């Protein structure tokens, strides 16, 4: 009888049948192996996490100390004197060392936490600081990019202290040209920083330290990028490759025109490798063609209200969009003088006075005058307007001796100021550049350039005086003094804008009230709209061709407070309502415009509606008060942050037009 053969089976025993002892032992070993492996992995992960956490904490503490040191240095960035700024620039090696330490810590933090970045981005739902966790990878790389940009910038400008000590634009031009590679790298890093910031722009961050640092970054990024880009194009603009000639306009904002004032003076400035090689500044009338030429028909209001038969250079700033007016000025310049230019720079009397605060006092030896910011405008007026320049006009004592060119004093002063700028010593240029930036923002200084990158930079910051298309509502009031007078120095103005929304949340009616007050107390003269004469006009009565720029496609309902019927025009990408205002001395009058804008100026949101307005400042004006009121339909009220007045619950905003303003008003459904 044969003995049965036993075979090894891996099959699961039938139900109810106990597994063989050997099978039970094998599974036990596997379980123990898996448990051991799991515990080992957990220990390894725990160790990695502990080590990573410790290292990250160490680098984080180091980074915070470095940031504090950098902020301490930055607090000296607004020095009380030029010597302080030079001392600050001399600390560039210290700043470079701190930036290297910050870059090292940020790089380590980024590398240590990189495996967790994909997970972190999906944890925004966590209670508390979930948004910070989700944004952490982008925050790290934002900081890395900003520090990298700062390192390249410090390297690019390491020779600046010596250049500033020597003074002169030529040295700055040469330095910036040599620094182009580092500046390009800084620009690329700042662009990466912007991309990282946009990746979490919609997150509502809560942690105080994170929100403070992000707010500081948001405030610093745009001017840093603008500064680097300006440094990149400046050598070209200063004639490093080839001489550059610019048309300079002196606009008198006491006689307001669309771009800032009547062009009383103008000049041609040529720069070669940072050196001013030619400058010719004179009365704008001297820019007329030396030989008779065919008449050029001016805009119709010039004909109707100033009786101008032939359009000339001095009156070419007709359009409120400065690039359009600048191109027309260049057209006249080329036709009448045979001169091409690289751009047009316009400044008014406010700009000249504020520049003089930095450069003055100065001596004007040709006229034996000492000029500072306090006496500047009075001297300009005395030399430009001697007794008898108009019928019955008597200049204040003591009279100034002038020749046939009434603007010669301003030309001599301009040459002195340019010489002072060209050889500005030490760090005196820094506060002057800050003032120039404010003048650009406040539209007392306008710049139009043909250089593509420079033009883009000006356009991005609104420094070219253009009227670009905007989303939402838009408003601009542009005055053109048509009284042959300097009456704007006596005129006060305020704007009140009221928008009424219909039940379908479209704008049913927009109403603008412009309140004018003429503070001149002189007897009224030439206040009849039909009386037009340069030689007998004075400053008592204000005559202005008023243009109100609104969204294209707006429909006029009515315009009051003007002489005669309103005009309904199209200018560029805007609809314009216009008319003649006549304002006698001592009186207050209102011009009111009512119209219906096109659909689309109001945007719908998940909880209601968002109204946005871009209110443009007219160049040459000061801080004109502006109030905006939005009246919602039934069932809506202003969202938090908008002032409201019962019972209408209209949303109000009060501001001024010291610069262009962007206003947003949120309306939400009532509960």
XYZ file of C-alpha atoms in Angstrom:
671
model
C 0.000 0.000 0.000
C 1.466 3.292 -1.096
C 1.903 6.314 1.211
C -0.075 9.470 0.130
C 2.082 12.342 -1.269
C 1.641 15.811 0.303
C 1.779 18.919 -1.867
C 2.150 22.614 -0.825
C -0.920 24.686 -1.751
C -1.228 28.419 -1.673
C -4.942 28.301 -1.998
C -7.111 29.615 0.812
C -8.540 26.764 2.842
C -12.231 26.094 2.389
C -14.562 27.871 4.778
C -14.696 26.259 8.160
C -11.305 24.638 7.715
C -8.460 26.039 9.804
C -5.333 27.138 7.903
C -2.328 24.964 8.220
C 0.193 26.006 10.919
C 2.843 26.786 8.348
C 0.525 29.208 6.499
C -0.371 30.970 9.733
C 3.283 31.357 10.601
C 4.063 32.845 7.143
C 1.369 35.448 7.391
C 2.543 36.380 10.874
C 6.034 36.963 9.615
C 4.721 39.147 6.802
C 2.659 41.198 9.247
C 5.650 41.700 11.518
C 7.793 42.682 8.536
C 5.215 45.189 7.357
C 4.835 46.578 10.867
C 8.588 46.911 11.210
C 8.802 48.580 7.815
C 5.976 50.977 8.721
C 7.557 51.860 12.036
C 10.901 52.367 10.353
C 9.331 54.600 7.693
C 7.437 56.552 10.334
C 10.634 57.030 12.300
C 12.464 58.129 9.168
C 9.670 60.509 8.187
C 9.488 61.807 11.709
C 13.206 62.282 11.779
C 13.128 64.015 8.394
C 10.265 66.217 9.526
C 12.040 67.046 12.767
C 15.300 67.771 11.016
C 13.553 69.732 8.281
C 11.478 71.625 10.821
C 14.532 72.442 12.910
C 16.498 73.566 9.874
C 13.557 75.570 8.539
C 13.072 77.236 11.921
C 16.764 78.097 12.088
C 16.748 79.641 8.620
C 13.450 81.391 9.369
C 14.854 83.042 12.504
C 17.964 84.051 10.603
C 15.856 85.497 7.809
C 13.750 87.554 10.218
C 16.906 88.988 11.799
C 18.251 89.878 8.364
C 14.961 91.507 7.359
C 15.086 93.589 10.522
C 18.630 94.697 9.708
C 17.622 95.593 6.148
C 14.646 97.592 7.418
C 16.938 99.455 9.789
C 19.128 100.425 6.838
C 16.060 101.336 4.751
C 14.833 103.712 7.436
C 17.755 105.903 6.435
C 16.520 106.071 2.829
C 14.902 109.463 3.413
C 17.890 111.370 4.775
C 17.703 114.877 6.120
C 20.596 116.087 4.018
C 22.530 115.252 0.877
C 25.492 114.141 2.989
C 23.260 111.597 4.744
C 22.219 110.114 1.396
C 25.816 109.840 0.241
C 26.604 108.037 3.507
C 23.672 105.688 2.881
C 24.920 104.876 -0.613
C 28.354 104.204 0.823
C 26.742 101.439 2.916
C 26.062 99.415 -0.231
C 28.579 96.695 0.789
C 26.689 96.214 4.061
C 23.387 95.999 2.153
C 24.918 93.504 -0.280
C 26.026 91.301 2.625
C 22.567 91.369 4.194
C 20.945 90.553 0.860
C 23.301 87.587 0.395
C 22.337 86.288 3.846
C 18.641 86.686 3.045
C 19.074 84.935 -0.306
C 20.885 82.039 1.390
C 18.123 81.562 3.980
C 15.345 81.827 1.421
C 17.053 79.350 -0.877
C 17.422 76.876 1.993
C 13.782 77.301 3.066
C 12.608 76.786 -0.488
C 14.713 73.641 -0.932
C 13.716 72.189 2.446
C 9.986 72.661 1.899
C 9.868 71.920 -1.844
C 8.461 68.366 -1.368
C 5.529 69.850 0.528
C 4.677 72.593 -1.981
C 2.186 70.546 -4.065
C 0.368 69.566 -0.859
C 0.435 73.076 0.601
C -1.217 74.578 -2.461
C -4.271 72.353 -1.830
C -4.703 73.259 1.838
C -6.332 76.653 1.493
C -9.502 75.189 3.032
C -7.830 74.709 6.429
C -9.415 76.825 9.180
C -7.372 79.698 10.493
C -4.325 80.222 8.310
C -5.234 77.974 5.393
C -4.726 80.785 2.834
C -1.213 81.386 4.194
C -0.404 77.676 3.884
C -1.659 77.593 0.287
C 0.280 80.743 -0.594
C 3.495 79.691 1.186
C 5.299 78.313 -1.922
C 4.551 81.489 -3.865
C 5.495 83.687 -0.900
C 8.889 81.997 -0.696
C 9.593 82.426 -4.383
C 8.260 85.986 -4.355
C 10.753 86.827 -1.629
C 13.569 85.029 -3.466
C 12.866 86.976 -6.663
C 12.737 90.324 -4.836
C 16.003 89.677 -3.017
C 17.628 88.568 -6.268
C 16.448 91.775 -7.960
C 17.844 93.820 -5.078
C 21.206 92.048 -5.361
C 21.483 92.785 -9.080
C 20.433 96.402 -8.512
C 23.013 96.954 -5.769
C 25.695 95.474 -8.030
C 24.571 97.669 -10.942
C 24.706 100.870 -8.879
C 27.781 100.162 -6.766
C 29.671 102.977 -8.494
C 26.883 105.528 -7.951
C 28.292 107.190 -4.780
C 31.476 108.215 -6.583
C 29.482 109.475 -9.576
C 27.171 111.508 -7.344
C 30.103 113.018 -5.514
C 31.573 114.179 -8.817
C 28.206 115.451 -10.058
C 26.945 115.600 -13.620
C 24.670 113.578 -15.869
C 27.528 112.340 -18.051
C 28.880 110.096 -15.296
C 25.421 108.710 -14.536
C 24.869 107.992 -18.235
C 28.126 106.050 -18.490
C 27.453 104.134 -15.265
C 23.974 103.062 -16.349
C 25.203 101.921 -19.746
C 27.830 99.696 -18.130
C 25.239 98.341 -15.684
C 22.819 97.152 -18.393
C 23.395 93.374 -17.856
C 22.736 93.607 -14.119
C 19.725 95.880 -14.642
C 18.239 93.460 -17.182
C 18.670 90.624 -14.683
C 17.004 92.754 -11.981
C 14.089 93.470 -14.321
C 13.646 89.733 -15.043
C 13.667 88.940 -11.315
C 11.059 91.603 -10.576
C 8.863 90.246 -13.343
C 9.088 86.788 -11.726
C 8.124 88.395 -8.429
C 5.025 89.864 -10.065
C 4.076 86.447 -11.433
C 4.426 84.822 -8.012
C 2.341 87.600 -6.436
C -0.427 87.198 -9.006
C -0.637 83.470 -8.169
C -2.179 84.233 -4.746
C -3.611 87.713 -5.262
C -7.140 86.499 -4.585
C -6.253 84.873 -1.243
C -7.479 86.619 1.913
C -4.423 86.433 4.129
C -4.958 86.774 7.891
C -1.632 86.418 9.686
C -0.498 89.933 10.736
C 3.168 89.412 9.857
C 2.366 87.890 6.458
C -0.167 90.586 5.560
C 2.279 93.328 6.587
C 5.135 91.888 4.523
C 2.881 91.311 1.502
C 1.559 94.878 1.760
C 5.135 96.186 1.824
C 5.938 94.074 -1.231
C 2.850 95.340 -3.076
C 3.861 98.924 -2.359
C 7.485 98.413 -3.378
C 7.227 96.250 -6.509
C 5.754 98.794 -8.990
C 8.181 101.648 -8.208
C 11.132 99.241 -8.127
C 10.264 97.844 -11.545
C 9.654 101.356 -12.881
C 12.994 102.514 -11.500
C 14.905 99.626 -13.065
C 13.192 100.149 -16.415
C 13.908 103.872 -16.267
C 17.569 103.146 -15.572
C 17.641 100.836 -18.612
C 16.320 103.466 -21.043
C 17.978 106.531 -19.529
C 21.290 106.191 -21.443
C 19.377 106.241 -24.747
C 17.339 109.261 -23.646
C 20.495 111.094 -22.544
C 22.123 110.675 -25.940
C 24.632 107.945 -25.141
C 24.361 106.433 -28.638
C 23.440 109.575 -30.575
C 22.398 113.153 -29.709
C 18.790 113.544 -28.627
C 16.805 116.764 -29.091
C 13.646 117.481 -27.108
C 10.983 120.156 -27.441
C 10.415 121.913 -24.086
C 7.102 123.721 -23.511
C 6.412 126.356 -20.876
C 2.669 126.260 -20.182
C 1.104 129.157 -18.298
C -1.656 127.669 -16.145
C -2.945 131.146 -15.331
C -4.253 130.983 -18.915
C -5.473 127.402 -18.891
C -5.462 125.251 -22.012
C -6.357 121.579 -22.456
C -2.855 120.223 -21.674
C -2.029 122.646 -18.864
C -1.806 126.213 -20.121
C -1.076 128.585 -22.947
C 2.326 127.852 -24.499
C 4.046 131.164 -23.821
C 7.593 129.895 -24.201
C 9.297 126.931 -25.832
C 12.791 125.630 -26.409
C 14.942 122.975 -28.026
C 17.245 120.967 -25.760
C 19.963 118.700 -27.189
C 21.788 116.153 -25.006
C 24.877 114.177 -26.070
C 26.269 111.480 -23.751
C 24.659 113.132 -20.758
C 25.980 116.599 -21.590
C 23.720 119.475 -22.662
C 25.243 120.496 -25.971
C 22.584 122.959 -27.165
C 19.691 124.860 -25.608
C 17.535 127.526 -27.242
C 14.558 128.786 -25.196
C 12.446 131.736 -26.295
C 9.019 133.251 -26.864
C 6.672 130.752 -28.512
C 5.751 133.374 -31.143
C 9.311 133.054 -32.433
C 8.570 129.458 -33.475
C 6.347 130.705 -36.292
C 7.586 130.167 -39.840
C 10.019 132.870 -40.945
C 8.442 132.925 -44.387
C 4.746 133.211 -45.241
C 3.020 129.841 -45.558
C -0.513 128.722 -46.419
C -3.059 129.243 -43.656
C -3.874 126.279 -41.413
C -7.498 126.194 -40.282
C -7.658 126.034 -36.469
C -10.294 124.169 -34.421
C -13.641 125.928 -34.685
C -13.757 127.227 -31.059
C -10.464 129.090 -31.696
C -12.161 130.817 -34.614
C -15.435 131.496 -32.795
C -14.119 132.686 -29.438
C -10.567 133.961 -30.139
C -10.953 135.055 -33.786
C -7.789 133.136 -34.717
C -7.620 132.878 -38.518
C -4.416 130.811 -38.749
C -3.427 127.917 -36.522
C 0.094 128.323 -35.126
C 2.537 126.404 -32.947
C 1.618 128.219 -29.716
C -2.030 127.114 -29.916
C -1.418 123.512 -30.996
C -2.116 121.960 -27.565
C -5.824 121.767 -28.360
C -6.494 118.141 -27.385
C -6.715 117.053 -23.752
C -4.888 113.861 -24.755
C -1.302 115.111 -24.506
C 0.275 112.655 -26.998
C -2.187 113.897 -29.636
C -1.343 117.532 -28.919
C 2.387 116.711 -28.791
C 2.274 115.166 -32.268
C 0.540 118.298 -33.591
C 3.215 120.481 -31.998
C 5.899 118.348 -33.645
C 4.095 118.732 -36.956
C 4.185 122.534 -36.666
C 7.804 122.444 -35.504
C 8.912 120.386 -38.464
C 6.879 122.383 -40.976
C 7.762 125.863 -39.677
C 11.287 125.287 -38.292
C 12.457 122.149 -40.109
C 13.205 120.506 -36.760
C 12.541 116.914 -35.669
C 12.629 115.937 -31.987
C 12.801 112.772 -29.889
C 9.942 113.888 -27.665
C 7.985 116.719 -26.053
C 8.239 117.794 -22.405
C 5.710 120.258 -20.974
C 5.782 121.907 -17.560
C 3.643 124.615 -16.009
C 4.377 127.373 -13.495
C 3.615 125.106 -10.535
C 6.290 122.672 -11.734
C 8.816 125.463 -12.236
C 8.224 126.836 -8.745
C 8.585 123.420 -7.072
C 11.749 122.653 -9.038
C 13.104 126.033 -7.954
C 12.592 124.966 -4.317
C 15.403 122.435 -4.893
C 17.654 124.405 -7.248
C 17.305 127.932 -5.960
C 18.209 130.521 -5.156
C 20.047 131.237 -8.377
C 21.599 134.330 -9.900
C 20.501 135.473 -13.370
C 23.401 137.774 -14.276
C 21.964 138.949 -17.601
C 19.154 140.657 -15.649
C 20.834 141.224 -12.298
C 18.197 139.176 -10.463
C 18.404 136.674 -7.623
C 15.544 134.190 -8.052
C 14.059 131.732 -5.585
C 10.767 129.872 -5.217
C 9.188 132.780 -3.321
C 9.748 135.524 -5.925
C 9.805 133.375 -9.078
C 6.243 133.843 -10.336
C 6.188 137.556 -9.504
C 9.398 138.139 -11.493
C 8.141 136.109 -14.441
C 4.940 138.155 -14.512
C 6.731 141.506 -14.234
C 9.140 140.766 -17.086
C 6.533 139.187 -19.361
C 3.881 141.870 -18.809
C 5.416 145.358 -18.785
C 3.285 148.487 -18.724
C 1.447 148.995 -21.977
C 1.617 145.423 -23.255
C -2.184 145.731 -23.236
C -4.381 148.794 -23.343
C -4.472 150.503 -19.940
C -2.189 147.985 -18.230
C 0.236 149.413 -15.662
C 2.888 147.089 -14.259
C 3.569 147.142 -10.497
C 6.511 149.147 -9.212
C 9.388 148.837 -9.595
C 9.069 148.369 -13.356
C 11.346 145.884 -15.095
C 13.374 146.877 -18.142
C 12.578 144.607 -21.078
C 13.443 144.525 -24.739
C 11.280 143.419 -27.641
C 11.312 139.834 -26.312
C 9.097 139.894 -23.216
C 10.029 136.272 -22.417
C 13.817 136.790 -22.525
C 14.085 136.726 -18.722
C 12.523 133.239 -18.563
C 14.937 132.036 -21.247
C 17.923 133.329 -19.269
C 16.586 131.744 -16.073
C 16.029 128.414 -17.842
C 19.656 128.348 -19.004
C 20.871 128.975 -15.455
C 18.658 126.209 -14.070
C 19.797 123.712 -16.687
C 23.425 124.433 -15.874
C 22.652 123.848 -12.207
C 20.949 120.512 -13.010
C 23.738 119.344 -15.295
C 26.365 119.849 -12.597
C 24.263 118.975 -9.575
C 26.661 118.081 -6.794
C 26.480 115.132 -4.438
C 23.091 113.524 -3.824
C 21.065 116.689 -4.419
C 19.538 114.926 -7.416
C 17.648 112.416 -5.229
C 15.069 114.804 -3.681
C 14.748 116.595 -7.022
C 13.907 113.287 -8.731
C 11.288 112.588 -6.064
C 9.724 115.974 -6.771
C 9.776 115.289 -10.512
C 7.919 112.034 -9.892
C 5.218 113.871 -7.917
C 4.943 116.488 -10.658
C 4.386 113.702 -13.198
C 1.717 112.115 -11.022
C 0.013 115.484 -10.506
C 0.242 116.380 -14.226
C 2.212 119.559 -13.780
C 4.872 117.816 -15.854
C 3.992 115.848 -19.016
C 6.381 113.784 -21.131
C 5.812 112.328 -24.592
C 8.668 110.254 -26.052
C 9.225 108.297 -29.245
C 11.556 105.772 -27.584
C 9.318 102.631 -27.457
C 10.343 101.291 -24.032
C 10.340 104.751 -22.470
C 6.914 105.477 -23.974
C 5.568 102.214 -22.532
C 6.909 103.122 -19.093
C 5.305 106.568 -19.208
C 2.013 105.100 -20.407
C 1.904 102.451 -17.685
C 2.203 105.104 -14.981
C -0.032 107.716 -16.626
C 2.871 110.156 -16.933
C 2.381 110.897 -20.636
C -0.879 112.802 -20.120
C -2.807 110.368 -22.320
C -6.514 109.543 -22.015
C -6.480 105.751 -22.384
C -9.617 103.602 -22.658
C -10.861 102.467 -19.250
C -13.306 99.905 -17.952
C -16.342 101.440 -16.314
C -17.276 105.118 -16.182
C -14.914 107.966 -17.076
C -14.942 111.718 -16.561
C -12.738 114.694 -17.435
C -13.470 118.411 -17.367
C -11.063 120.355 -19.600
C -10.974 124.151 -19.639
C -9.655 126.287 -22.485
C -9.308 129.942 -21.527
C -10.632 131.909 -24.542
C -10.569 135.349 -22.949
C -7.000 136.430 -23.811
C -6.480 136.702 -20.056
C -4.730 135.251 -17.027
C -8.041 134.958 -15.185
C -7.529 131.340 -14.101
C -5.450 132.574 -11.178
C -8.718 133.959 -9.736
C -11.075 131.064 -10.534
C -12.065 128.362 -8.048
C -13.817 125.191 -9.133
C -15.509 122.092 -7.695
C -17.154 119.039 -9.282
C -20.218 117.155 -8.034
C -21.060 113.990 -9.951
C -24.315 112.072 -9.406
C -25.121 108.661 -10.911
C -28.604 107.112 -10.700
C -29.037 103.375 -11.267
C -32.236 101.840 -12.645
C -33.934 98.645 -11.471
C -32.016 96.658 -14.114
C -28.789 98.100 -12.597
C -27.944 100.128 -15.676
C -27.198 103.858 -15.369
C -30.365 105.813 -15.982
C -28.820 109.257 -15.638
C -25.442 110.838 -14.923
C -25.361 114.469 -13.829
C -22.263 116.631 -13.416
C -22.412 120.033 -11.729
C -19.341 122.255 -12.109
C -19.338 125.167 -9.677
C -17.155 128.155 -10.610
C -16.311 131.162 -8.466
C -14.409 134.179 -9.784
C -12.597 135.763 -6.826
C -11.381 138.777 -8.810
C -12.782 142.019 -7.389
C -11.825 144.258 -10.326
C -14.565 146.021 -12.290
C -16.072 143.830 -14.990
C -14.729 144.358 -18.491
C -15.318 142.420 -21.694
C -17.922 140.134 -20.123
C -19.978 140.151 -23.292
C -19.327 136.910 -25.152
C -19.341 138.816 -28.428
C -16.485 141.150 -27.392
C -13.167 139.589 -28.421
C -9.975 141.672 -28.396
C -6.524 140.739 -27.126
C -5.305 144.320 -26.603
C -8.242 145.457 -24.475
C -9.022 142.247 -22.570
C -8.063 142.038 -18.880
C -8.278 139.421 -16.132
C -11.599 140.495 -14.638
C -13.941 138.256 -16.605
C -13.322 134.538 -17.121
C -14.236 133.104 -20.518
C -13.732 129.382 -20.966
C -14.589 126.798 -23.580
C -15.614 123.954 -21.259
C -15.362 120.362 -22.479
C -16.768 117.414 -20.519
C -15.300 114.061 -21.620
C -17.546 111.034 -20.960
C -17.723 107.384 -22.158
C -18.168 106.923 -25.921
C -21.779 106.546 -26.967
C -23.185 108.699 -24.125
C -26.408 110.545 -24.958
C -26.791 114.196 -23.922
C -29.969 115.064 -22.016
C -29.147 118.702 -21.321
C -26.429 121.259 -20.533
C -27.079 124.520 -18.676
C -25.003 127.462 -17.432
C -23.323 128.104 -20.795
C -23.778 130.706 -23.490
C -25.971 129.424 -26.318
C -26.526 125.780 -27.200
C -24.281 122.909 -26.124
C -22.018 121.103 -28.552
C -21.998 117.295 -28.869
C -18.657 116.043 -30.205
C -16.406 113.017 -30.527
C -12.742 113.382 -29.606
C -10.569 110.304 -29.790
C -12.281 107.507 -27.863
C -14.546 109.885 -25.902
C -17.859 111.633 -26.321
C -17.535 115.333 -25.479
C -20.182 117.847 -24.417
C -18.979 121.454 -24.662
C -20.004 125.081 -24.395
C -18.849 128.616 -23.572
C -18.806 129.798 -19.963
C -18.701 133.528 -19.170
C -18.046 134.318 -15.490
C -17.953 137.974 -14.359
C -15.758 138.980 -11.393
C -17.140 138.283 -7.931
C -19.762 135.838 -9.196
C -20.474 132.138 -8.758
C -22.055 130.097 -11.541
C -22.786 126.462 -12.225
C -22.522 124.451 -15.415
C -24.647 121.300 -15.292
C -24.434 118.417 -17.761
C -26.908 115.516 -17.758
C -26.552 112.469 -19.970
C -27.070 108.725 -20.230
C -23.858 106.694 -20.542
C -23.791 103.457 -22.514
C -24.477 100.102 -20.878
C -21.379 98.458 -19.511
C -20.103 101.155 -17.145
C -21.496 99.070 -14.256
C -20.319 95.492 -13.585
C -22.484 92.819 -11.949
C -21.108 90.842 -9.003
C -22.310 87.783 -7.085
C -23.915 89.965 -4.406
C -24.856 93.086 -6.326
C -23.131 95.585 -8.571
C -19.764 97.329 -8.791
C -19.524 100.911 -10.088
C -16.071 102.102 -11.174
C -15.066 105.620 -12.196
C -11.784 106.951 -13.576
C -11.797 110.704 -12.977
C -8.987 112.378 -14.927
C -7.273 115.517 -13.709
C -6.795 118.329 -16.195
C -3.076 119.186 -16.381
C -2.236 122.583 -14.949
C -5.020 122.577 -12.339
C -4.580 122.138 -8.615
C -6.564 119.835 -6.281
C -10.106 120.450 -7.595
C -12.623 118.988 -5.074
C -14.724 116.103 -6.398
C -17.720 114.339 -4.850
C -19.306 111.253 -6.403
C -22.769 110.003 -5.444
C -24.266 106.726 -6.660
C -27.988 106.256 -5.994
C -28.940 102.549 -6.104
C -32.394 101.219 -7.053
C -34.819 99.783 -4.509
C -33.517 96.590 -2.941
C -29.842 97.644 -2.947
C -27.660 99.539 -0.525
C -24.006 100.592 -0.312
C -21.666 97.817 0.782
C -19.497 98.291 3.842
C -16.944 101.016 3.327
C -19.212 103.375 1.374
C -20.652 106.343 3.257
C -24.432 106.423 3.026
C -27.043 109.027 3.829
C -30.569 107.929 4.840
C -33.195 107.701 3.616
C -31.950 107.365 0.027
C -28.918 105.319 1.152
C -26.871 106.712 -1.735
C -23.172 105.913 -1.719
C -20.817 108.896 -1.509
C -17.140 109.450 -2.178
C -15.319 112.710 -1.516
C -11.837 113.291 -2.909
C -9.902 115.797 -4.997
C -8.265 115.812 -8.396
C -4.720 116.476 -7.274
C -4.090 113.505 -9.615
C -6.178 111.016 -11.591
C -8.540 109.106 -9.328
C -9.939 105.570 -9.549
C -13.071 105.181 -7.454
C -14.980 101.945 -6.815
C -18.376 101.721 -5.127
C -19.918 98.350 -4.275
C -23.693 98.007 -3.982
C -25.236 94.882 -2.518
C -28.719 93.443 -2.292
C -30.542 94.226 0.932
C -31.248 91.159 3.102
